DNA sequence: CAGTGGTCTAGACCACCAC
DNA sequence: TGGTGGTCTAGACCACTGA
């Protein structure tokens, strides 16, 4: 690598030492973030990357291993290393935690109620770190498991970053795949806040419940590779015969 | 190592090849599981373990790194590698997901209502994989955050594995620390199932709520290093000004 | 200062896959 | 058969800690 953190002269770093493999990792993450490496694509072999960056193969390996651990890459022995894609299975496993009691995990269907480009109010701007005057695209939809309506949700994304999303037709079931493929936005992490509340009348109607029935409310902010918030989503879920699964490790 | 997976003769493994570093890891995990390495204890250095097992230092490092990633070990540069302990901070971070809206994470207080040794009913036996006729110790307690009652919970553990727990006095706030210190049971993982329900009258009284208020119900089964279920816990949580936090990565 | 974990390298060989 | 990732080794040097 060009300079190896500027340590060639042998001076002691007082602060801010960054291991070589992390610098390599940052460089490779950037290649995904800015779209030079597309979702699902085969990336160069360890040896090629090592040669290109003038670094040993072991250092590249450590960077790739960390990225694999963060679900950014998928490695397949004998074939190569691929940029992870937001296919249904991954999204299901990583981001969809609701399933039928006693049932297998299952990808939900979606029934879009409305899509609109609207000004962001203060609450939305706070969640997505947007400036005053920003616009957002808001989607309302109902999701079903096994034909039964289970989730009523509202999704909000910045209109600037997702220009034209409100004219997308149809709105796909798996939104994170769309974000990556059409807008170069890779969802890497999300933070969910859960509460139990009485179901409001409008959502109750959509879900076929009595108003006031206890439902789970999931407030999610999803972020991209740089940690920038990209989507705010509030989901009301019936949990009479469904549940939210959380694995603590 | 004694045999290195029996591959010395150079024969091809048709099935069941297990990398050396995993065999090392299994061996070291067993030392924690059976109490030869106690919680919080300093373990031998990489070099010493490598020499003892006749394996290279890099192989030991890979085993230790995996164990560190699973929160079984804590490594401190310049000092050594330690068996992770269930101190308040770790339990708070890894296993306690409820906090006040807008507040910092905080360790809850406990107010024990009852402790009893009782026969396990069918539901309990199913959760903890116990045979017919088994006994359990059941604990009921109320937990508070900042002086406010927030959680009403029931905890059930096998009486065989935790002999005399019902006579423990006092029942400590941090149970997982007690499990490790007195009964050699390290809680390594837990699976939580969440639902929103109407609060039953008894719990409502304990939490100072109106019966029927929506509350979050958390059904947790906690397992030890071998994956054996060790504890079943059902927690009713008020979420009017509190929330459950789930990080998706 | 000695001892620990952390990083980096170089090279060997194995397991797997596609051609 | 060649190329990929996966494992294992050996050794050098760096960064941190505590006596």
GROMACS .gro file of N, CA and C in nm, chain B residues 9-67:
model
  177
  258UNK      N    1  -0.172  -4.047   0.860
  258UNK     CA    2  -0.139  -4.141   0.754
  258UNK      C    3  -0.158  -4.083   0.615
  259UNK      N    4  -0.218  -3.968   0.607
  259UNK     CA    5  -0.235  -3.906   0.477
  259UNK      C    6  -0.360  -3.951   0.405
  260UNK      N    7  -0.440  -4.035   0.468
  260UNK     CA    8  -0.561  -4.080   0.401
  260UNK      C    9  -0.658  -3.965   0.383
  261UNK      N   10  -0.745  -3.974   0.284
  261UNK     CA   11  -0.844  -3.870   0.260
  261UNK      C   12  -0.964  -3.891   0.351
  262UNK      N   13  -1.011  -3.780   0.413
  262UNK     CA   14  -1.132  -3.790   0.491
  262UNK      C   15  -1.251  -3.784   0.398
  263UNK      N   16  -1.332  -3.887   0.398
  263UNK     CA   17  -1.451  -3.884   0.315
  263UNK      C   18  -1.552  -3.786   0.373
  264UNK      N   19  -1.560  -3.785   0.504
  264UNK     CA   20  -1.658  -3.700   0.570
  264UNK      C   21  -1.607  -3.664   0.708
  265UNK      N   22  -1.656  -3.551   0.760
  265UNK     CA   23  -1.632  -3.520   0.899
  265UNK      C   24  -1.494  -3.465   0.929
  266UNK      N   25  -1.436  -3.395   0.835
  266UNK     CA   26  -1.310  -3.327   0.864
  266UNK      C   27  -1.336  -3.211   0.958
  267UNK      N   28  -1.256  -3.199   1.060
  267UNK     CA   29  -1.273  -3.090   1.156
  267UNK      C   30  -1.139  -3.019   1.168
  268UNK      N   31  -1.137  -2.889   1.134
  268UNK     CA   32  -1.009  -2.817   1.137
  268UNK      C   33  -0.945  -2.824   1.275
  269UNK      N   34  -0.815  -2.819   1.274
  269UNK     CA   35  -0.738  -2.827   1.398
  269UNK      C   36  -0.778  -2.719   1.496
  270UNK      N   37  -0.797  -2.597   1.445
  270UNK     CA   38  -0.828  -2.487   1.539
  270UNK      C   39  -0.963  -2.508   1.606
  271UNK      N   40  -1.054  -2.581   1.537
  271UNK     CA   41  -1.183  -2.610   1.600
  271UNK      C   42  -1.168  -2.718   1.707
  272UNK      N   43  -1.082  -2.812   1.682
  272UNK     CA   44  -1.058  -2.913   1.785
  272UNK      C   45  -0.998  -2.848   1.908
  273UNK      N   46  -0.904  -2.756   1.884
  273UNK     CA   47  -0.846  -2.682   1.996
  273UNK      C   48  -0.955  -2.605   2.070
  274UNK      N   49  -1.039  -2.537   1.992
  274UNK     CA   50  -1.146  -2.458   2.052
  274UNK      C   51  -1.238  -2.546   2.138
  275UNK      N   52  -1.280  -2.659   2.081
  275UNK     CA   53  -1.367  -2.750   2.156
  275UNK      C   54  -1.303  -2.788   2.289
  276UNK      N   55  -1.174  -2.816   2.282
  276UNK     CA   56  -1.103  -2.857   2.402
  276UNK      C   57  -1.104  -2.745   2.507
  277UNK      N   58  -1.081  -2.623   2.460
  277UNK     CA   59  -1.076  -2.511   2.553
  277UNK      C   60  -1.215  -2.477   2.608
  278UNK      N   61  -1.317  -2.487   2.522
  278UNK     CA   62  -1.454  -2.463   2.569
  278UNK      C   63  -1.487  -2.562   2.680
  279UNK      N   64  -1.444  -2.687   2.661
  279UNK     CA   65  -1.473  -2.788   2.762
  279UNK      C   66  -1.408  -2.752   2.896
  280UNK      N   67  -1.293  -2.690   2.890
  280UNK     CA   68  -1.226  -2.651   3.016
  280UNK      C   69  -1.308  -2.547   3.091
  281UNK      N   70  -1.380  -2.463   3.016
  281UNK     CA   71  -1.468  -2.366   3.084
  281UNK      C   72  -1.594  -2.436   3.132
  282UNK      N   73  -1.650  -2.521   3.043
  282UNK     CA   74  -1.777  -2.585   3.074
  282UNK      C   75  -1.766  -2.671   3.199
  283UNK      N   76  -1.655  -2.744   3.216
  283UNK     CA   77  -1.646  -2.833   3.333
  283UNK      C   78  -1.577  -2.766   3.451
  284UNK      N   79  -1.553  -2.637   3.441
  284UNK     CA   80  -1.509  -2.564   3.559
  284UNK      C   81  -1.359  -2.565   3.584
  285UNK      N   82  -1.281  -2.628   3.494
  285UNK     CA   83  -1.136  -2.626   3.517
  285UNK      C   84  -1.083  -2.484   3.501
  286UNK      N   85  -1.146  -2.409   3.414
  286UNK     CA   86  -1.116  -2.266   3.404
  286UNK      C   87  -1.238  -2.190   3.456
  287UNK      N   88  -1.220  -2.122   3.567
  287UNK     CA   89  -1.332  -2.054   3.631
  287UNK      C   90  -1.358  -1.917   3.567
  288UNK      N   91  -1.478  -1.872   3.589
  288UNK     CA   92  -1.520  -1.742   3.539
  288UNK      C   93  -1.427  -1.632   3.590
  289UNK      N   94  -1.382  -1.547   3.501
  289UNK     CA   95  -1.296  -1.436   3.538
  289UNK      C   96  -1.149  -1.469   3.548
  290UNK      N   97  -1.116  -1.598   3.536
  290UNK     CA   98  -0.978  -1.643   3.557
  290UNK      C   99  -0.888  -1.612   3.437
  291UNK      N  100  -0.760  -1.586   3.467
  291UNK     CA  101  -0.659  -1.571   3.362
  291UNK      C  102  -0.620  -1.709   3.310
  292UNK      N  103  -0.626  -1.727   3.179
  292UNK     CA  104  -0.587  -1.857   3.124
  292UNK      C  105  -0.445  -1.848   3.070
  293UNK      N  106  -0.381  -1.962   3.041
  293UNK     CA  107  -0.242  -1.958   2.993
  293UNK      C  108  -0.229  -1.877   2.864
  294UNK      N  109  -0.108  -1.833   2.838
  294UNK     CA  110  -0.084  -1.753   2.718
  294UNK      C  111  -0.094  -1.839   2.593
  295UNK      N  112  -0.110  -1.772   2.480
  295UNK     CA  113  -0.116  -1.842   2.352
  295UNK      C  114   0.002  -1.938   2.337
  296UNK      N  115   0.119  -1.887   2.371
  296UNK     CA  116   0.239  -1.967   2.353
  296UNK      C  117   0.236  -2.094   2.439
  297UNK      N  118   0.191  -2.078   2.563
  297UNK     CA  119   0.185  -2.194   2.653
  297UNK      C  120   0.085  -2.297   2.603
  298UNK      N  121  -0.033  -2.251   2.560
  298UNK     CA  122  -0.133  -2.345   2.510
  298UNK      C  123  -0.081  -2.414   2.385
  299UNK      N  124  -0.020  -2.336   2.295
  299UNK     CA  125   0.032  -2.393   2.171
  299UNK      C  126   0.135  -2.502   2.202
  300UNK      N  127   0.223  -2.474   2.297
  300UNK     CA  128   0.326  -2.571   2.333
  300UNK      C  129   0.264  -2.695   2.394
  301UNK      N  130   0.167  -2.674   2.483
  301UNK     CA  131   0.102  -2.787   2.551
  301UNK      C  132   0.032  -2.878   2.451
  302UNK      N  133  -0.032  -2.821   2.351
  302UNK     CA  134  -0.109  -2.900   2.257
  302UNK      C  135  -0.028  -2.936   2.131
  303UNK      N  136   0.099  -2.895   2.128
  303UNK     CA  137   0.184  -2.924   2.013
  303UNK      C  138   0.121  -2.873   1.884
  304UNK      N  139   0.087  -2.747   1.885
  304UNK     CA  140   0.018  -2.682   1.775
  304UNK      C  141   0.081  -2.543   1.761
  305UNK      N  142   0.070  -2.484   1.644
  305UNK     CA  143   0.132  -2.353   1.629
  305UNK      C  144   0.051  -2.246   1.700
  306UNK      N  145   0.118  -2.135   1.729
  306UNK     CA  146   0.054  -2.026   1.802
  306UNK      C  147  -0.062  -1.967   1.721
  307UNK      N  148  -0.046  -1.963   1.589
  307UNK     CA  149  -0.152  -1.909   1.504
  307UNK      C  150  -0.280  -1.989   1.512
  308UNK      N  151  -0.266  -2.119   1.527
  308UNK     CA  152  -0.384  -2.205   1.539
  308UNK      C  153  -0.456  -2.178   1.670
  309UNK      N  154  -0.381  -2.167   1.778
  309UNK     CA  155  -0.441  -2.134   1.907
  309UNK      C  156  -0.509  -1.998   1.898
  310UNK      N  157  -0.442  -1.904   1.834
  310UNK     CA  158  -0.499  -1.770   1.821
  310UNK      C  159  -0.634  -1.775   1.754
  311UNK      N  160  -0.645  -1.855   1.647
  311UNK     CA  161  -0.773  -1.860   1.577
  311UNK      C  162  -0.882  -1.916   1.666
  312UNK      N  163  -0.850  -2.017   1.745
  312UNK     CA  164  -0.947  -2.073   1.839
  312UNK      C  165  -0.988  -1.967   1.942
  313UNK      N  166  -0.890  -1.899   1.997
  313UNK     CA  167  -0.920  -1.797   2.099
  313UNK      C  168  -1.001  -1.682   2.041
  314UNK      N  169  -0.970  -1.644   1.917
  314UNK     CA  170  -1.044  -1.536   1.853
  314UNK      C  171  -1.191  -1.573   1.838
  315UNK      N  172  -1.217  -1.696   1.796
  315UNK     CA  173  -1.357  -1.738   1.783
  315UNK      C  174  -1.429  -1.734   1.919
  316UNK      N  175  -1.360  -1.782   2.021
  316UNK     CA  176  -1.422  -1.783   2.154
  316UNK      C  177  -1.445  -1.640   2.204
   0.00000   0.00000   0.00000
